PDB file of C-alpha atoms in Angstrom:
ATOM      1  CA  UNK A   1     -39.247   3.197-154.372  1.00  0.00           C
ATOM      2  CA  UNK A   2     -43.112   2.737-154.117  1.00  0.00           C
ATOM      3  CA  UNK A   3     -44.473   2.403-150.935  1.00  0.00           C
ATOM      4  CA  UNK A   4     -48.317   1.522-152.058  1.00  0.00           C
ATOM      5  CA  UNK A   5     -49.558  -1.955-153.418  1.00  0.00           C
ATOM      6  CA  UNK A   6     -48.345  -3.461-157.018  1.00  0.00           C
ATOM      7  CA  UNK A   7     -51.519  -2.757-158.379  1.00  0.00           C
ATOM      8  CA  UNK A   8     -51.646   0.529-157.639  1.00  0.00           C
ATOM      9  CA  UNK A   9     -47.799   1.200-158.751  1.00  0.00           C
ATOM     10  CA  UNK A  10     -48.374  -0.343-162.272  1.00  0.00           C
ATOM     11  CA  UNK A  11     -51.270   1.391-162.862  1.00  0.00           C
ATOM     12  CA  UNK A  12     -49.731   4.559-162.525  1.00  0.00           C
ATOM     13  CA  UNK A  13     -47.007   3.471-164.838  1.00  0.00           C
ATOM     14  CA  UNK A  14     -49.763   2.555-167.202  1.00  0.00           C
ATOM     15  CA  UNK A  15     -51.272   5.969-166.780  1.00  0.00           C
ATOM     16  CA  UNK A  16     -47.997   7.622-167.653  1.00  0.00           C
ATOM     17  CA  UNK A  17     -46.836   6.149-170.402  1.00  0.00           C
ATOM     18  CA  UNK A  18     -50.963   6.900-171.903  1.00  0.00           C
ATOM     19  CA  UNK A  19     -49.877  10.787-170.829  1.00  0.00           C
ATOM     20  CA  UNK A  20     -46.169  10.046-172.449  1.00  0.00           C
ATOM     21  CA  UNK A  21     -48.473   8.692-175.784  1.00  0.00           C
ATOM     22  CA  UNK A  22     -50.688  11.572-175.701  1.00  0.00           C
ATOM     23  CA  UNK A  23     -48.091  14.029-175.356  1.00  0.00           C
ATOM     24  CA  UNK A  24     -45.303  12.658-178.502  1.00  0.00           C
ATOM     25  CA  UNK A  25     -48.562  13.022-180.513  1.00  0.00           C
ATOM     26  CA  UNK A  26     -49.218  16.646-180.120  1.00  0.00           C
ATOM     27  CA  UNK A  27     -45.907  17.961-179.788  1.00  0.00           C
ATOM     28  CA  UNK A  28     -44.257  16.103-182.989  1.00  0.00           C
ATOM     29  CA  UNK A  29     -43.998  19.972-184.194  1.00  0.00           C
ATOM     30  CA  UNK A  30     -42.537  21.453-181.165  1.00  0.00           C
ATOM     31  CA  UNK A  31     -38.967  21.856-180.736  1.00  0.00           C
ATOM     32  CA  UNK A  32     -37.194  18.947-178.620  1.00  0.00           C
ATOM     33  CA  UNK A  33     -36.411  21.253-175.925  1.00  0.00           C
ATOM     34  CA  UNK A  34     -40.095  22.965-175.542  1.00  0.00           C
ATOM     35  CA  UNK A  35     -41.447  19.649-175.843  1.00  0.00           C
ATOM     36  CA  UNK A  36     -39.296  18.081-172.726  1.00  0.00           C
ATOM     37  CA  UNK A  37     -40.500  21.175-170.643  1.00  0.00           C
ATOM     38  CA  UNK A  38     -44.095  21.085-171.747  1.00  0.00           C
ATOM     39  CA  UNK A  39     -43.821  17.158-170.569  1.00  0.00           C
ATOM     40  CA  UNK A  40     -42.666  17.938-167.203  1.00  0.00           C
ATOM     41  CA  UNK A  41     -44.811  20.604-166.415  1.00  0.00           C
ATOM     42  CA  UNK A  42     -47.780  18.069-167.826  1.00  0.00           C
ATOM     43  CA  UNK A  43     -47.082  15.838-165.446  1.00  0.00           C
ATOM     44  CA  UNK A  44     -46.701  18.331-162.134  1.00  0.00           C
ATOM     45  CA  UNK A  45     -49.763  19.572-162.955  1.00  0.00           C
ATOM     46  CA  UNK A  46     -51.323  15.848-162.278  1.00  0.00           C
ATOM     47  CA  UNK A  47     -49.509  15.785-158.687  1.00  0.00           C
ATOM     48  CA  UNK A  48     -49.351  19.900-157.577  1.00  0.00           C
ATOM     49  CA  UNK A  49     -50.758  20.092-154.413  1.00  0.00           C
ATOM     50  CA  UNK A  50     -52.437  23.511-153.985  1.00  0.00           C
ATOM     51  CA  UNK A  51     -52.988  26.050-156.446  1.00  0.00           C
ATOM     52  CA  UNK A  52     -52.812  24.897-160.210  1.00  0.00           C
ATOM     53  CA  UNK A  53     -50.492  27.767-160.921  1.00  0.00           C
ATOM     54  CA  UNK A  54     -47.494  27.807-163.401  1.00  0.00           C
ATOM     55  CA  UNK A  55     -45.172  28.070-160.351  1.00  0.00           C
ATOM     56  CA  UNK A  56     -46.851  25.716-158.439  1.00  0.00           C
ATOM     57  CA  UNK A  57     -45.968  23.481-161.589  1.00  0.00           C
ATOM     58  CA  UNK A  58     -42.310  24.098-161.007  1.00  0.00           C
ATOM     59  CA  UNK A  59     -42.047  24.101-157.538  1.00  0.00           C
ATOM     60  CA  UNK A  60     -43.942  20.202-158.023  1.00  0.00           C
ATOM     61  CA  UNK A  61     -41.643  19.523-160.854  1.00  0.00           C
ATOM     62  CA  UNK A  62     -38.423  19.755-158.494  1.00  0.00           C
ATOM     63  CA  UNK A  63     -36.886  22.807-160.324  1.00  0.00           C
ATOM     64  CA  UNK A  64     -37.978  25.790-157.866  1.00  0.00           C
ATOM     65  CA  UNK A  65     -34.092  26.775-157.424  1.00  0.00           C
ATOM     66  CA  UNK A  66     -34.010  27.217-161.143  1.00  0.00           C
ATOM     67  CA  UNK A  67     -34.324  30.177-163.081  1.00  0.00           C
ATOM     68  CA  UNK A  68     -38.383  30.409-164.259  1.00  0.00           C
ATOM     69  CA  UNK A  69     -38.683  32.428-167.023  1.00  0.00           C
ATOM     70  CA  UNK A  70     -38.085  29.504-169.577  1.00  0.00           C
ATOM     71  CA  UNK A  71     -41.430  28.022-168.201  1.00  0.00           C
ATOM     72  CA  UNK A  72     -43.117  31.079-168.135  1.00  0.00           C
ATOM     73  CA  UNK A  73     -42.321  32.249-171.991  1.00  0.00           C
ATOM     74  CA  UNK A  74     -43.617  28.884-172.944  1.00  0.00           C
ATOM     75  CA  UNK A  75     -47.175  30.045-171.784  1.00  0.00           C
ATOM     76  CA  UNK A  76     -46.252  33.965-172.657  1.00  0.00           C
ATOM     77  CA  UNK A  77     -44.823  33.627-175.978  1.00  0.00           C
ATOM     78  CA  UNK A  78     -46.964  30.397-177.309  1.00  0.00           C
ATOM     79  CA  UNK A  79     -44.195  28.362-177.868  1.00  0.00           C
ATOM     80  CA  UNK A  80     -46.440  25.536-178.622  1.00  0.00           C
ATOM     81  CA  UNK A  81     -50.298  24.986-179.987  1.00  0.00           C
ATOM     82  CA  UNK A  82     -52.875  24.494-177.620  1.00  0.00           C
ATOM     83  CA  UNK A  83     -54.876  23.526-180.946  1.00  0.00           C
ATOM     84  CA  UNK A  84     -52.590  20.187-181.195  1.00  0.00           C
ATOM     85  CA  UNK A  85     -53.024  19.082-177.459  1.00  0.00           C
ATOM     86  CA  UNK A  86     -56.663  19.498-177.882  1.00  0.00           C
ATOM     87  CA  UNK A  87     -56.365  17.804-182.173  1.00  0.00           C
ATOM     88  CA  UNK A  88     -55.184  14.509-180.138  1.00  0.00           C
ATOM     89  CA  UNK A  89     -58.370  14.710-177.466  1.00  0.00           C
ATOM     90  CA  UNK A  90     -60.927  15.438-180.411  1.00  0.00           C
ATOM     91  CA  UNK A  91     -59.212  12.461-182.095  1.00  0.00           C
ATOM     92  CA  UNK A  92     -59.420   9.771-179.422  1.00  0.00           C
ATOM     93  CA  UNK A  93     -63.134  11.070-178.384  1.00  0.00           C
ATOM     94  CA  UNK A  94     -64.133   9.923-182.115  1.00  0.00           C
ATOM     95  CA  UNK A  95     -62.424   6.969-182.044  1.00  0.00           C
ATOM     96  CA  UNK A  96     -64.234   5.863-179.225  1.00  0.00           C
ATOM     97  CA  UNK A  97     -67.873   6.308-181.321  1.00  0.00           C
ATOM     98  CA  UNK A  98     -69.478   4.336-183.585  1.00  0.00           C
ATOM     99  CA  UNK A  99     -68.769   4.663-187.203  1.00  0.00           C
ATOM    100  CA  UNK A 100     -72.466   6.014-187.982  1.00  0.00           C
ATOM    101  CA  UNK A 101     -72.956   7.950-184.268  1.00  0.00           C
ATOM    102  CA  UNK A 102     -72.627  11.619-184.458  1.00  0.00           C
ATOM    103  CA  UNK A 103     -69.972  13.904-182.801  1.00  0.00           C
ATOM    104  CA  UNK A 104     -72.306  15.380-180.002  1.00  0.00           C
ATOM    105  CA  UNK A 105     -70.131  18.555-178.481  1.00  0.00           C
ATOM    106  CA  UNK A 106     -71.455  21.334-175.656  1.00  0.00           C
ATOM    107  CA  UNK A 107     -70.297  25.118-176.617  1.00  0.00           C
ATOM    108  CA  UNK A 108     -70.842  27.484-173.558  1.00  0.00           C
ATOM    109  CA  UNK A 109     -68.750  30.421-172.439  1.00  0.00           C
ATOM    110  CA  UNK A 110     -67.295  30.728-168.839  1.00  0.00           C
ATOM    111  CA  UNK A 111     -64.797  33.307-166.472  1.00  0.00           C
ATOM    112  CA  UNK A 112     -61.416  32.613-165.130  1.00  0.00           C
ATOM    113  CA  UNK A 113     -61.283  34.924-162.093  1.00  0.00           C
ATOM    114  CA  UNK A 114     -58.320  37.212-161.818  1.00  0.00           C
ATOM    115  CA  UNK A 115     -56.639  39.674-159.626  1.00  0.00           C
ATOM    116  CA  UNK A 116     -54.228  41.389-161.028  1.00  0.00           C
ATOM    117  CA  UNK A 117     -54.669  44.696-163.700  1.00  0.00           C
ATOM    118  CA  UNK A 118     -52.176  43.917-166.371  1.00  0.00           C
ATOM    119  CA  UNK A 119     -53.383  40.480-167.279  1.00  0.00           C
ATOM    120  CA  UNK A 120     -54.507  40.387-170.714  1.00  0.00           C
ATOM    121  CA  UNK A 121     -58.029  40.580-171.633  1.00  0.00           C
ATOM    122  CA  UNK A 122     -59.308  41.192-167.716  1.00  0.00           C
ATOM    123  CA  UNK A 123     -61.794  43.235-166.979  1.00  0.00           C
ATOM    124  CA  UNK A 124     -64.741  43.586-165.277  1.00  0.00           C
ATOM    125  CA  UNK A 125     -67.841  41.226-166.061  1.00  0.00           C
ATOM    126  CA  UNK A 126     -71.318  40.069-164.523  1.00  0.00           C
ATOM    127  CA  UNK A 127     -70.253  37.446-161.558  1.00  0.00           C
ATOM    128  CA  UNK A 128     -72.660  34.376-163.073  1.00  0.00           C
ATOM    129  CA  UNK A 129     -72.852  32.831-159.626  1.00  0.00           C
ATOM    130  CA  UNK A 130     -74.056  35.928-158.160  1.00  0.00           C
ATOM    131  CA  UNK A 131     -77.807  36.081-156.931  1.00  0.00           C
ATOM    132  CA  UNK A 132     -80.810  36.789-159.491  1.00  0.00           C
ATOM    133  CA  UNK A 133     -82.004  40.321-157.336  1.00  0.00           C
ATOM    134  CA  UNK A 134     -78.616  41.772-157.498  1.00  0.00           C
ATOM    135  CA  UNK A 135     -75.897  42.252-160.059  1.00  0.00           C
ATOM    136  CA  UNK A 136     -72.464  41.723-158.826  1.00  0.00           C
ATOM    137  CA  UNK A 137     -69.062  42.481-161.199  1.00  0.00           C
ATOM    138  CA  UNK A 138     -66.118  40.194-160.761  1.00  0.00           C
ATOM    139  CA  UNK A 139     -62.512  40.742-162.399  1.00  0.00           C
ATOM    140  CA  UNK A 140     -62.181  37.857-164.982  1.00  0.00           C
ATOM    141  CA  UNK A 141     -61.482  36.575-168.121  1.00  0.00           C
ATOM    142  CA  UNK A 142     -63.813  35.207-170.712  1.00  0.00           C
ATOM    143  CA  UNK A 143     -63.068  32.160-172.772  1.00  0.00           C
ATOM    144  CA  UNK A 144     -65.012  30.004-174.693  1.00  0.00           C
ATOM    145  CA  UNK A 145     -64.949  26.498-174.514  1.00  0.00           C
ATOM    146  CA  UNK A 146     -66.122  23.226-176.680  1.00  0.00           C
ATOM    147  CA  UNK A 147     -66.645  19.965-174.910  1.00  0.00           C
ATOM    148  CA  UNK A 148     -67.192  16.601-176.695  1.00  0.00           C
ATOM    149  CA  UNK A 149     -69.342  14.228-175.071  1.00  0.00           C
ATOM    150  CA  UNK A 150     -67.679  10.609-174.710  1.00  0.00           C
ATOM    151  CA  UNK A 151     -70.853   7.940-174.393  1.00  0.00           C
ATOM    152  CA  UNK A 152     -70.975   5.313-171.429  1.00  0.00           C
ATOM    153  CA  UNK A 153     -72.529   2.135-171.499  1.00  0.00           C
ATOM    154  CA  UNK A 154     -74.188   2.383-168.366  1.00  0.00           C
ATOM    155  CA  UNK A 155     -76.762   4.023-167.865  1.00  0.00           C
ATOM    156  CA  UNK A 156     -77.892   4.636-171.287  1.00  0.00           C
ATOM    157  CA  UNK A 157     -77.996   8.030-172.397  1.00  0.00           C
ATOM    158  CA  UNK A 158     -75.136   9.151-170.172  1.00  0.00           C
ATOM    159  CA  UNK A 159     -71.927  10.602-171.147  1.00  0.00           C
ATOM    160  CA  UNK A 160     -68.528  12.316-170.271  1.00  0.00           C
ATOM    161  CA  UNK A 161     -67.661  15.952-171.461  1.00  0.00           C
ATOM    162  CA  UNK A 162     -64.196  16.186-172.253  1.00  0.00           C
ATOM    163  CA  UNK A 163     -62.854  19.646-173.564  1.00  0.00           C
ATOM    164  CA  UNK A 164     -61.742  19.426-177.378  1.00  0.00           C
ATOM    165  CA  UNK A 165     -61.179  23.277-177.536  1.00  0.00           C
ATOM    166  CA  UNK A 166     -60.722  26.328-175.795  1.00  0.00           C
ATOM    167  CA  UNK A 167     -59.973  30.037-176.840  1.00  0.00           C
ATOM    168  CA  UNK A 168     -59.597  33.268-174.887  1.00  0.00           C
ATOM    169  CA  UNK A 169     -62.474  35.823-176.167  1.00  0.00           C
ATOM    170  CA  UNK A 170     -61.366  39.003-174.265  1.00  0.00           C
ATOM    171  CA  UNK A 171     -63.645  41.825-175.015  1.00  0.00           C
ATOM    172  CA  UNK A 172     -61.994  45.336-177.158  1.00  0.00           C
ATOM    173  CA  UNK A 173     -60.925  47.656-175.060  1.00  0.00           C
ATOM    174  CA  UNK A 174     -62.820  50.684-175.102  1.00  0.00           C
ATOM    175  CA  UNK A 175     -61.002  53.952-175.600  1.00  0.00           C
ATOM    176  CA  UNK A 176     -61.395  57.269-173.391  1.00  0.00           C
ATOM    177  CA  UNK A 177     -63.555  60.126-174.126  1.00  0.00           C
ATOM    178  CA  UNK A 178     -60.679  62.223-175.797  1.00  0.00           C
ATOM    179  CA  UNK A 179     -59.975  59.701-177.973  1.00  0.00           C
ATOM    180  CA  UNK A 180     -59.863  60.464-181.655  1.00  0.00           C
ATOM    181  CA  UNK A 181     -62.583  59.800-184.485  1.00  0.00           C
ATOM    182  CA  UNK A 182     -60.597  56.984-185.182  1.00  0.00           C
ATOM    183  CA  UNK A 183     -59.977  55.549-182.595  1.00  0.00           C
ATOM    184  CA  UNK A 184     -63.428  54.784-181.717  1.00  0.00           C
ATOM    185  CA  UNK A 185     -64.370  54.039-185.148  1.00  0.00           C
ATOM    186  CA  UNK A 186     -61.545  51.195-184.366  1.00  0.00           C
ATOM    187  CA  UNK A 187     -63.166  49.872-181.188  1.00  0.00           C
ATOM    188  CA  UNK A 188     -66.178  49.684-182.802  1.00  0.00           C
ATOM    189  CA  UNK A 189     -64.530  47.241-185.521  1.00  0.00           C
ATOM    190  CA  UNK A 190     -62.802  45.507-183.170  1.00  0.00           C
ATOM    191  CA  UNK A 191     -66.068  45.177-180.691  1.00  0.00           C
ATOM    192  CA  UNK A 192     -68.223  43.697-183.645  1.00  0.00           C
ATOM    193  CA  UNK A 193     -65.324  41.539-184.487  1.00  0.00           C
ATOM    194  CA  UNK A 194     -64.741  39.872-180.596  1.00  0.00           C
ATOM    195  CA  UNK A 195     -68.787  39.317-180.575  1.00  0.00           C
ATOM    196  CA  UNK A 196     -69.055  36.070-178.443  1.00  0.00           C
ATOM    197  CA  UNK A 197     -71.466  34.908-180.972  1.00  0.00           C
ATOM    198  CA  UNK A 198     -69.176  35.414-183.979  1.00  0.00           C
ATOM    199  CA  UNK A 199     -66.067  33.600-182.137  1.00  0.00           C
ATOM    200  CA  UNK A 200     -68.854  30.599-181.271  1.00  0.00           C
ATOM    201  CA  UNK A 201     -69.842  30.352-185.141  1.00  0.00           C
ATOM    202  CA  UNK A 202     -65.827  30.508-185.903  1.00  0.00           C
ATOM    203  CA  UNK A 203     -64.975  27.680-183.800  1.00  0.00           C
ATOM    204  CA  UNK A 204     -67.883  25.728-184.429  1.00  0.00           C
ATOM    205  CA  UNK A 205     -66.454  26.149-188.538  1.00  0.00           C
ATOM    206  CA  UNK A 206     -63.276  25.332-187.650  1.00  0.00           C
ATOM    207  CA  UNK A 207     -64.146  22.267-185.630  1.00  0.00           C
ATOM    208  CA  UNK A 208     -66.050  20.856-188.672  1.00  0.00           C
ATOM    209  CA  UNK A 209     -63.402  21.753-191.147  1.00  0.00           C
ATOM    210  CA  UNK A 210     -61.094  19.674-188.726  1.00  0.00           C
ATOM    211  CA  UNK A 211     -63.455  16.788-188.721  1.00  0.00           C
ATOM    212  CA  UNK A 212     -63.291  16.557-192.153  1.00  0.00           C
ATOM    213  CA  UNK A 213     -59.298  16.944-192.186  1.00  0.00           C
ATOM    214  CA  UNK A 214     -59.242  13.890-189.939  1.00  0.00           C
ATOM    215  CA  UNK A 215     -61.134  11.692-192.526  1.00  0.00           C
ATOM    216  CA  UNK A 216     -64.642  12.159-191.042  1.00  0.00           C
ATOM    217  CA  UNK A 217     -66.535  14.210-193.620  1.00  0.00           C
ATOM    218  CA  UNK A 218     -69.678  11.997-193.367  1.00  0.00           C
ATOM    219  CA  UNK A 219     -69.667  12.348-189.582  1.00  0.00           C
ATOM    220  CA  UNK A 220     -72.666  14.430-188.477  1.00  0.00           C
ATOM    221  CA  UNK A 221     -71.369  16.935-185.935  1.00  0.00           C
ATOM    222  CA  UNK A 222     -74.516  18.319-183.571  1.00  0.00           C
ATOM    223  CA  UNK A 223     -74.259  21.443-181.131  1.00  0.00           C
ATOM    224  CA  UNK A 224     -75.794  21.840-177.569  1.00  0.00           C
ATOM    225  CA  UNK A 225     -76.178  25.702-176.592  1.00  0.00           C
ATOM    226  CA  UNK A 226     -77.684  27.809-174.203  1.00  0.00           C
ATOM    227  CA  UNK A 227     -80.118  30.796-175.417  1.00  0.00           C
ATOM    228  CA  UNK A 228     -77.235  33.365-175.457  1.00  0.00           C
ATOM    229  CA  UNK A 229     -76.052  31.135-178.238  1.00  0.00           C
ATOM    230  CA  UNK A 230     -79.630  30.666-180.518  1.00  0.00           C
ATOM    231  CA  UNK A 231     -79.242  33.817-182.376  1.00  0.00           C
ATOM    232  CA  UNK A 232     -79.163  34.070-186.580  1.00  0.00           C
ATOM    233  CA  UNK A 233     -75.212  34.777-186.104  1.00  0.00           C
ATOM    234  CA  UNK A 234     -74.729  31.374-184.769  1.00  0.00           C
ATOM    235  CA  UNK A 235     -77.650  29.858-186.768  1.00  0.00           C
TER     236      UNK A 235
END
């Protein structure tokens, strides 16, 4: 039983069956039992107290005497597409515009710090928030991220970024100095090919070609970018 006002109880049962809405739209091609699991954990991550970790998920979710490693190959093993969670955000955010306002979205990379060795696609990168006279290296991984903005009425001009897209852009691991011929002639292949500039042009594509699957081909779709971004790869 609720403890807090009626106002306060109802909208919270407003707000979850929005999340229950959200969620039967982007898993319609997940299987029943992945989709129940991916719900739960949706919802612990709303009320975790602490660290916004996978087990902190469980242990919110009630099932910490459980066994774990169903929850943990559903992240692992991409049992599900993160591309149809964010398909129902890009959606709504476009709903929400006029029919002749553009689709104004931010592009911008950023680093998820990490600890541990054996994560994939760690490794060691310029710390962005450390100071301008000295260059400090921080354990993390890149990703890239797109972020529609969502107008308000008040003030004018203002608006809400909401992320429509995000993709891990690890860097190619570079092989030792006994490598073989080939091996390097590899890395360098695989180097050109995780460019952060190429991967910003690729998403950029792919977010236009899924504007136009969604029945807005006349929509005009417009990019904000820093200057690591303003290159003739991009452009």
């Amino acid at each position: 039983q609720c403890d807090w006002s009626s106002d306060v109880c109802s909208s919270d049962l407003r707000l979850l069956e929005q999340l229950d809405l959200l969620l039967d739209q982007a898993l319609q091609g997940c299987q029943a039992r992945v989709a129940r699991r991916l719900e739960r954990l949706a919802v612990s991550s709303l009320v975790c107290l602490g660290r916004h970790s996978v087990s902190g998920w469980i242990q919110a979710a009630g099932e910490g005497s459980l066994d774990w490693s169903g929850s943990y190959r559903l992240f692992s093993q991409q049992r599900f597409a993160a591309e149809d969670l964010f398909a129902v955000v890009r959606r709504g955010v476009v709903a929400q515009l006029d029919p002749e306002a553009p689709l104004i979205v931010a592009m911008d990379d950023s680093l998820l710090y990490r600890g541990g060795r054996h994560t994939p696609g760690v490794g060691w990168r310029r710390d962005p928030l450390g100071p301008p006279f000295h260059t400090n290296f921080v354990r993390a991984q890149r990703f890239l991220q797109i972020s529609a903005a969502l107008p308000h009425d008040s003030p004018a001009g203002a608006a809400r970024l909401l992320p429509i897209d995000l993709r891990h852009t690890p860097t190619a691991a570079k092989p030792s100095l006994k490598a073989s011929a080939q091996q390097h002639k590899l890395y360098r292949q695989q180097a050109r090919a995780a460019n952060l500039s190429l991967r910003g042009a690729e998403q950029l594509a792919q977010l236009r070609r899924a504007l136009d699957h969604d029945a807005s081909p006349a929509r005009e779709l417009c990019v904000l970018v820093d200057g690591r971004f303003t290159n003739s790869t991009v452009l």
